[in-house]
Amino acid sequence: MEKQQKPLVSDIMWVEKYRPTRLDQVINQKEIVKGLENLLKKPNELPHLLFTGSAGVGKTTMAICLARQLLGENWKRDTLELNASDERGIKMVRERVKEFASIMKLSINQQADERPFKIIILDEADEMTSEAQTALRRIIEDSAKTTRFVFICNYLSHIIEPIQSRCVIFRFSKVSEDEVVEYLKNICKNEGVKVDDKALHKIYEQTNGDMRHSINILQAASASGNVSVQQVQNAIGISGRSKISEIIDLAIDSKFNDSRLKLLELLNVYGVSETDFLRYANEEIYKRDLENPYEVSTILAEYDYRLANGAHPEIQLAAFLAQLGRLNLKSRKK
Amino acid sequence: MMWTEKYRMKSIDGFFGNEKERHIVIDWLSHWVKGSKPLLMMGPPGTGKTSFVKSLAKYFDYDLVELNASDLRNKSNLEALILPLLINSSLFGKKLMLFLDEIDGISGRDDYGGLSFLAVVLKDADIPIIMASNSKNQKMKDVLKSSKIVTFLPLTPFASYLLIKYILNRESKILDQDTIIKIIRDARGDARGLINGLQMIIEGTIEGYSKIGSEYEIEESISKFFTFENINETKQMLLNSVLQFSTPKFGYSQEERSRDFLNALYNSIVSNHKNISDEKLANLLHCLSEVDLFVNRIYENRNWRLLKYSNDILLTKLFKTSRNLGIKYSQYSIPFPLIGTIFMRGQSLRPLRNALSKQFHTSTSTVGLFCLSYFLQVIKNGKFGVLDFNSNEDDKINEIIVKEKLRA
Ligand SMILES: Nc1ncnc2c1ncn2[C@@H]1O[C@H](COP(=O)(O)OP(=O)(O)O)[C@@H](O)[C@H]1O
Ligand SMILES: [Mg+2]
C-alpha cells in the first residue's frame, strides 16, 4: 500500500539517476552513437553487435538505450540482460539464453509484424568459458530470425573468433578528463552541490575515466553539500577497489596475515571475485615504484593460472600473497 | 564411463528399494484408461525415479516424451509443447506417454502460470502422464490435487547394501564390511551418491579397499602429519585417516570441508603463521598450491585412479620443510572472532549485493569494487527510511541495511 512512498534506489543513486536513456545523451563515443543511429533506421537489418572497451564508459548504457529505442515501451519484457561473470559456464548459456531465444519464436509467429525481435544483452561476455561461447554460436544462428545479441566485453581477445565474426564490433574509447569533469559539474549543479574543481580532477585521477566509479565517488563525497579534495580522498578510501591497494601494500611489506585477512574481507564481504582481485592487483604492481615490476607480474600470472586450474581459490591467493612477502620488495625499491 | 551411467538400471525389475512404490506405478499404468488421474512420483534425488519411468515405457511399449523443468518455463511454452501431443496423440501410431521430470523446478518469478496450466491439462488427458518431483511447494497445490501421488523414500540401508553387493559382484571386487557400512551411511539413501562413493573407493585408492578401517580424528591426523619423524609412518597414518582430497568446485558439504586434507593443512599453516618465517611460509603455501592443481586436474578429468599419488606428491613436497614448526591443527583459516565479521557478514550481505547488481546493471564483483561501500555511505548520510529495490527480497534487504547502519 505504501509502495509509492518508498524511494527507489535508482532515484537515490546518481549513477542510475543520471544514466542516459537515449543514445544522444551519451557523452563521448560520438562515432558509435552515429553508427548505431544509422543502423536503427532499418531495424530489420540490424546485425548482432559487440561492444568492447574499459569499465564505465557507457557500454551497458548504450545497449539499454538501444533496446529502449528499438523495442519501445515494453523493452524490458523483450530484453534479456545477462551478466556472464555472475552466471558463467555452459549451463547458463543453455538454460537462460536458449530458452529465452526459443520462447521468442513462439510469440513472433503469433504477431509477425508487431515486433521485429527481442534483444539479448550478454554483458561481460569475456568472462564466459570458451565452451560456453562455442555453445552460443549455434544459438545465435538458430535464433537469427528473431533475436539480436549485444555482446559486451572488456577484452575483445577473450571473445572467440566465430562470435566476433558474427558481430559488428564497436570499440569504446576512454572518456576524456574534460568530459568527465564537465559531466560531474552538471550533476553537481542539478543536485545543488558546491564543488571544488580540484576535487573533480582528483576524481578523474583516481578513476581514469570510469564514469561509474567517478559518479559514485562524487555522491559519497557530497554528504555535507560541498565537495572538497579531502572529501573525495576520504570517499575513495572506502571502496573495494582501494582495499586491493592496501592488500598489495601489506603483502609487499611482508605482513602476510594482515594482507590475507583484508583479502578475505574483500572476497566475502564486498563480494569481489578472485579474478577481479588479481586483475586490479596487477594494476597496483605497476603503480608502485618497484625495481622490477615484471618479476612480480610474472608471479601474479603464475597464480592466475593456478587459480583457474586449481580447486581451492583461497589457498592459491594466500600462496600468492606469501610469495610477494618473501621477495623483500620494500628494500629493493629504486 | 561414470559408474552412475554404467549402473543405471535398464529393466523394470532391476531396481533396488521402493519395491512397493514401484508396484503401485506398474499397477497404475497397466490399468490406465482415458480419464485416469496422472501419476506424480515424489521423492528425493537418487531414488531411481527417472530411470524407472524410462524402463517402464520400454517394458509397456510406449514412446516416451520427456520434458524437464528447463523446457517447461511458462504457459505459452508448455502449450506449444504439450497440446499437440494431447490432441493428436492417435496420429503418432505408437502409444505415447508423457514424462514431466523435476516439476518442482518450474517456479520462480518468470513462471507465468506454468503450473496452473499444467493442472488444467492434467484433468482430462488422452495419454498417460507421469510427473516426478523432489519436493512439494505451494505453487504445486493444484497439480497435487489432481494427481495420484506415490512417494519414493530414500533407499533403506538394506536396499543400499544389496545395490553395493550387486555392483561389487559385477566388478569382481570385494570390500570390507566397515567400508560398506560407511558408504551406506554417507550416501543417506541416495543411490547416485552410493554408486559415486563406491567408485571413488574402488578406483581412487591404493589398496582398492579397506581404506576406512580405523578412523583417526581429523585433528589427530593433522597433528601427526606435522610431528611424525618418519615419512613412511606418516604415509601409513594418512591411509588410515578420514582426511581426503576434494574440491570445493564440485560442491562441498560441511563434512567434506572439515575432512578436506588440503584445506585442513592450509588452515593449520596460516593459523600458525607467527611461528613460521616468511620464506618458509611462502614455500609451504606454494607446495599446497601445487598439490591443489594436481588434485583438481584429477577431478576435472575424473581420473580417480591417479588420486592415489596425491599423498606421495604431498609428502615429497611438504614433509621435510614442515618438520619442527610446531604447527597445530586449526579448523578455520581465521581467528574465531573474525568469522562473524568476515564470513557471516559476507553471507548476510549477499542479497544486497545481488540487488545492487541488478539495479546498477553490472556484475556483483563490480558492485563490490565500485559501488557497495559508496552506496552504504550515501544511505548512512541521508535519511531515506525503507528503500525500494524492486526485488522480492526487499524486506530482507532493508533489514540488512538497518544492520549495516548500526555498524560504526
Ligand atoms: N559515455 C557516457 N556518458 C554518460 N554517462 C556515462 C557514460 N559512460 C558511463 N556513464 C555512466 O556510468 C555508469 C556506468 O556506465 P555503464 O554503461 O554501465 O558502463 P560500462 O561501460 O562498464 O558498461 C552509468 O550509470 C552512466 O551513468
Ligand atoms: Mg557494463
mmCIF file of C-alpha atoms in Angstrom, chain A residues 3 5-10 12-13 15-16 19 55 60 64 75-76 81 83 85-87 95-96 99 102-103 106 110 123-124 210 212-213 216-217 219-223 235-242 244 254 256-257 260-262 264-274 276-277 280 302-303 305-316 318-319 322-323 325-326, chain B residues 69-71 73-74 76-78 80 110 246-249 252 260 262-263 266-267 270-271 273 278-283 285-297 300 333-335 338 341-343 345-347 349 353-354 356-375 377-379 381 384-390 394-395 398:
data_model
loop_
_atom_site.group_PDB
_atom_site.id
_atom_site.type_symbol
_atom_site.label_atom_id
_atom_site.label_comp_id
_atom_site.label_asym_id
_atom_site.label_seq_id
_atom_site.Cartn_x
_atom_site.Cartn_y
_atom_site.Cartn_z
ATOM 1 C CA LYS A 3 4.739 1.396 -2.030
ATOM 2 C CA GLN A 5 6.380 6.369 -0.613
ATOM 3 C CA LYS A 6 9.375 4.087 -0.702
ATOM 4 C CA PRO A 7 12.189 5.832 -2.559
ATOM 5 C CA LEU A 8 13.595 3.852 -5.450
ATOM 6 C CA VAL A 9 17.264 3.017 -5.212
ATOM 7 C CA SER A 10 17.618 4.034 -8.853
ATOM 8 C CA ILE A 12 18.616 7.901 -4.985
ATOM 9 C CA MET A 13 21.837 6.746 -6.587
ATOM 10 C CA VAL A 15 24.816 6.557 -11.292
ATOM 11 C CA GLU A 16 21.322 5.400 -12.141
ATOM 12 C CA ARG A 19 22.246 7.155 -16.668
ATOM 13 C CA ALA A 55 34.777 -0.227 -17.439
ATOM 14 C CA THR A 60 25.857 -1.274 -20.999
ATOM 15 C CA ILE A 64 19.977 -0.452 -22.904
ATOM 16 C CA TRP A 75 11.652 -3.069 -23.894
ATOM 17 C CA LYS A 76 12.147 -4.699 -20.530
ATOM 18 C CA GLU A 81 20.057 -8.832 -19.635
ATOM 19 C CA ASN A 83 25.884 -10.847 -16.752
ATOM 20 C CA SER A 85 30.593 -13.067 -14.723
ATOM 21 C CA ASP A 86 27.774 -13.971 -12.361
ATOM 22 C CA GLU A 87 26.365 -16.795 -14.456
ATOM 23 C CA GLU A 95 19.228 -22.674 -19.934
ATOM 24 C CA ARG A 96 18.740 -18.967 -19.972
ATOM 25 C CA GLU A 99 15.141 -20.722 -23.534
ATOM 26 C CA SER A 102 13.070 -20.080 -28.283
ATOM 27 C CA ILE A 103 10.198 -18.514 -26.398
ATOM 28 C CA LEU A 106 6.501 -18.618 -30.366
ATOM 29 C CA GLN A 110 1.781 -15.101 -33.417
ATOM 30 C CA ASP A 123 27.301 -8.376 -20.502
ATOM 31 C CA GLU A 124 30.906 -9.160 -19.520
ATOM 32 C CA ASP A 210 35.451 5.161 -15.347
ATOM 33 C CA ARG A 212 30.500 4.646 -12.728
ATOM 34 C CA HIS A 213 33.298 4.981 -10.241
ATOM 35 C CA ASN A 216 29.782 7.125 -7.079
ATOM 36 C CA ILE A 217 32.777 8.867 -5.513
ATOM 37 C CA GLN A 219 27.950 11.266 -4.477
ATOM 38 C CA ALA A 220 29.602 9.648 -1.463
ATOM 39 C CA ALA A 221 31.785 12.749 -1.042
ATOM 40 C CA SER A 222 28.880 15.177 -1.261
ATOM 41 C CA ALA A 223 27.194 14.479 2.074
ATOM 42 C CA ALA A 235 35.383 8.646 -0.193
ATOM 43 C CA ILE A 236 37.935 6.918 -2.395
ATOM 44 C CA GLY A 237 39.379 5.189 0.651
ATOM 45 C CA ILE A 238 36.209 3.232 1.424
ATOM 46 C CA SER A 239 35.807 1.373 -1.869
ATOM 47 C CA GLY A 240 36.546 -2.271 -2.540
ATOM 48 C CA ARG A 241 38.944 -1.134 -5.239
ATOM 49 C CA SER A 242 41.131 0.753 -2.774
ATOM 50 C CA ILE A 244 43.224 -4.024 -3.199
ATOM 51 C CA SER A 254 55.738 -8.958 4.398
ATOM 52 C CA PHE A 256 51.241 -11.743 5.224
ATOM 53 C CA ASN A 257 48.453 -12.309 7.669
ATOM 54 C CA ARG A 260 45.349 -12.158 3.846
ATOM 55 C CA LEU A 261 42.625 -11.109 6.289
ATOM 56 C CA LYS A 262 41.903 -7.992 4.249
ATOM 57 C CA LEU A 264 39.190 -12.426 2.785
ATOM 58 C CA GLU A 265 37.132 -9.396 3.702
ATOM 59 C CA LEU A 266 37.260 -8.196 0.092
ATOM 60 C CA LEU A 267 36.130 -11.553 -1.261
ATOM 61 C CA ASN A 268 33.476 -12.337 1.328
ATOM 62 C CA VAL A 269 32.060 -9.008 2.464
ATOM 63 C CA TYR A 270 32.453 -6.976 -0.710
ATOM 64 C CA GLY A 271 31.856 -9.965 -2.953
ATOM 65 C CA VAL A 272 34.724 -9.187 -5.315
ATOM 66 C CA SER A 273 35.743 -12.147 -7.476
ATOM 67 C CA GLU A 274 39.169 -13.738 -7.219
ATOM 68 C CA ASP A 276 38.972 -9.300 -10.450
ATOM 69 C CA PHE A 277 41.237 -9.139 -7.414
ATOM 70 C CA TYR A 280 43.459 -4.920 -10.206
ATOM 71 C CA GLU A 302 51.509 -17.913 -12.479
ATOM 72 C CA TYR A 303 48.954 -17.747 -9.679
ATOM 73 C CA TYR A 305 46.819 -19.709 -13.965
ATOM 74 C CA ARG A 306 46.706 -21.772 -10.798
ATOM 75 C CA LEU A 307 43.537 -20.055 -9.684
ATOM 76 C CA ALA A 308 41.862 -21.035 -12.915
ATOM 77 C CA ASN A 309 43.080 -24.626 -12.768
ATOM 78 C CA GLY A 310 43.118 -25.338 -9.038
ATOM 79 C CA ALA A 311 40.336 -26.287 -6.676
ATOM 80 C CA HIS A 312 40.964 -24.039 -3.662
ATOM 81 C CA PRO A 313 40.953 -20.336 -4.579
ATOM 82 C CA GLU A 314 41.819 -19.264 -1.053
ATOM 83 C CA ILE A 315 44.948 -21.412 -0.998
ATOM 84 C CA GLN A 316 46.084 -20.058 -4.357
ATOM 85 C CA ALA A 318 47.218 -16.823 0.006
ATOM 86 C CA ALA A 319 50.192 -18.503 -1.643
ATOM 87 C CA ALA A 322 53.133 -15.055 0.708
ATOM 88 C CA GLN A 323 55.291 -15.008 -2.435
ATOM 89 C CA GLY A 325 56.179 -11.123 1.102
ATOM 90 C CA ARG A 326 59.288 -13.133 0.565
ATOM 91 C CA ALA B 69 11.971 -28.154 -15.760
ATOM 92 C CA SER B 70 14.150 -26.258 -18.164
ATOM 93 C CA ASP B 71 11.796 -26.998 -21.051
ATOM 94 C CA ARG B 73 9.099 -22.486 -18.030
ATOM 95 C CA ASN B 74 5.832 -20.807 -18.758
ATOM 96 C CA SER B 76 2.972 -20.460 -23.774
ATOM 97 C CA ASN B 77 5.955 -22.746 -23.832
ATOM 98 C CA LEU B 78 4.022 -25.542 -22.206
ATOM 99 C CA ALA B 80 3.315 -25.249 -27.578
ATOM 100 C CA ASP B 110 9.432 -15.907 -14.714
ATOM 101 C CA SER B 246 38.294 -32.985 -2.518
ATOM 102 C CA THR B 247 37.476 -29.918 -4.487
ATOM 103 C CA PRO B 248 35.066 -27.191 -3.499
ATOM 104 C CA LYS B 249 34.442 -26.605 -7.193
ATOM 105 C CA TYR B 252 31.316 -29.105 -0.607
ATOM 106 C CA ASP B 260 39.358 -31.873 3.098
ATOM 107 C CA LEU B 262 44.439 -29.566 1.694
ATOM 108 C CA ASN B 263 42.043 -27.226 3.415
ATOM 109 C CA TYR B 266 46.098 -24.681 4.815
ATOM 110 C CA ASN B 267 44.014 -23.652 7.824
ATOM 111 C CA VAL B 270 48.158 -19.953 8.172
ATOM 112 C CA SER B 271 46.818 -20.042 11.722
ATOM 113 C CA HIS B 273 51.915 -18.070 10.735
ATOM 114 C CA ASP B 278 58.252 -15.552 5.556
ATOM 115 C CA GLU B 279 60.434 -17.713 3.400
ATOM 116 C CA LYS B 280 59.154 -20.949 4.844
ATOM 117 C CA LEU B 281 55.531 -19.834 4.789
ATOM 118 C CA ALA B 282 55.779 -18.944 1.116
ATOM 119 C CA ASN B 283 57.322 -22.325 0.490
ATOM 120 C CA LEU B 285 51.835 -22.482 0.599
ATOM 121 C CA HIS B 286 53.486 -22.855 -2.775
ATOM 122 C CA CYS B 287 53.573 -26.631 -2.260
ATOM 123 C CA LEU B 288 49.932 -26.729 -1.239
ATOM 124 C CA SER B 289 49.114 -24.703 -4.318
ATOM 125 C CA GLU B 290 50.883 -27.262 -6.497
ATOM 126 C CA VAL B 291 49.122 -30.242 -4.993
ATOM 127 C CA ASP B 292 45.840 -28.352 -5.346
ATOM 128 C CA LEU B 293 46.478 -28.063 -9.084
ATOM 129 C CA PHE B 294 47.179 -31.761 -9.326
ATOM 130 C CA VAL B 295 44.093 -32.788 -7.379
ATOM 131 C CA ASN B 296 41.792 -30.539 -9.333
ATOM 132 C CA ARG B 297 43.034 -31.952 -12.603
ATOM 133 C CA GLU B 300 38.103 -32.489 -13.751
ATOM 134 C CA SER B 333 41.725 -20.083 8.383
ATOM 135 C CA ILE B 334 40.901 -17.033 10.513
ATOM 136 C CA PRO B 335 40.749 -16.417 14.267
ATOM 137 C CA LEU B 338 36.687 -12.692 12.756
ATOM 138 C CA THR B 341 32.793 -10.040 10.788
ATOM 139 C CA ILE B 342 34.101 -11.706 7.656
ATOM 140 C CA PHE B 343 32.238 -14.915 6.811
ATOM 141 C CA ARG B 345 28.668 -10.628 7.464
ATOM 142 C CA GLY B 346 29.665 -11.630 3.951
ATOM 143 C CA GLN B 347 26.861 -14.179 3.851
ATOM 144 C CA LEU B 349 25.152 -9.050 2.689
ATOM 145 C CA ARG B 353 24.942 -7.240 -3.354
ATOM 146 C CA ASN B 354 22.702 -9.145 -5.761
ATOM 147 C CA LEU B 356 22.567 -3.735 -6.369
ATOM 148 C CA SER B 357 23.976 -5.722 -9.246
ATOM 149 C CA LYS B 358 20.524 -5.740 -10.863
ATOM 150 C CA GLN B 359 19.935 -2.062 -10.084
ATOM 151 C CA PHE B 360 23.301 -0.939 -11.418
ATOM 152 C CA HIS B 361 23.302 -3.273 -14.436
ATOM 153 C CA THR B 362 26.676 -4.741 -13.615
ATOM 154 C CA SER B 363 28.314 -7.829 -12.103
ATOM 155 C CA THR B 364 28.304 -8.399 -8.348
ATOM 156 C CA SER B 365 32.072 -8.207 -8.399
ATOM 157 C CA THR B 366 31.973 -4.723 -9.940
ATOM 158 C CA VAL B 367 29.408 -3.799 -7.302
ATOM 159 C CA GLY B 368 31.943 -4.838 -4.658
ATOM 160 C CA LEU B 369 34.739 -2.860 -6.275
ATOM 161 C CA PHE B 370 32.988 0.356 -7.240
ATOM 162 C CA CYS B 371 29.505 0.606 -5.719
ATOM 163 C CA LEU B 372 28.708 -1.190 -2.464
ATOM 164 C CA SER B 373 30.616 0.953 0.016
ATOM 165 C CA TYR B 374 29.618 4.195 -1.720
ATOM 166 C CA PHE B 375 26.010 3.108 -1.634
ATOM 167 C CA GLN B 377 27.866 5.688 2.673
ATOM 168 C CA VAL B 378 25.128 7.553 0.796
ATOM 169 C CA ILE B 379 22.468 5.684 2.754
ATOM 170 C CA ASN B 381 24.469 10.162 5.135
ATOM 171 C CA PHE B 384 15.779 7.644 3.475
ATOM 172 C CA GLY B 385 13.974 5.070 5.596
ATOM 173 C CA VAL B 386 12.739 1.982 3.792
ATOM 174 C CA LEU B 387 14.009 1.658 0.216
ATOM 175 C CA ASP B 388 12.523 0.111 -2.903
ATOM 176 C CA PHE B 389 14.932 -2.312 -4.600
ATOM 177 C CA ASN B 390 12.337 -3.645 -6.978
ATOM 178 C CA ASP B 394 13.003 -6.025 -0.392
ATOM 179 C CA ASP B 395 12.149 -6.615 3.263
ATOM 180 C CA ASN B 398 16.111 -3.322 4.129
#
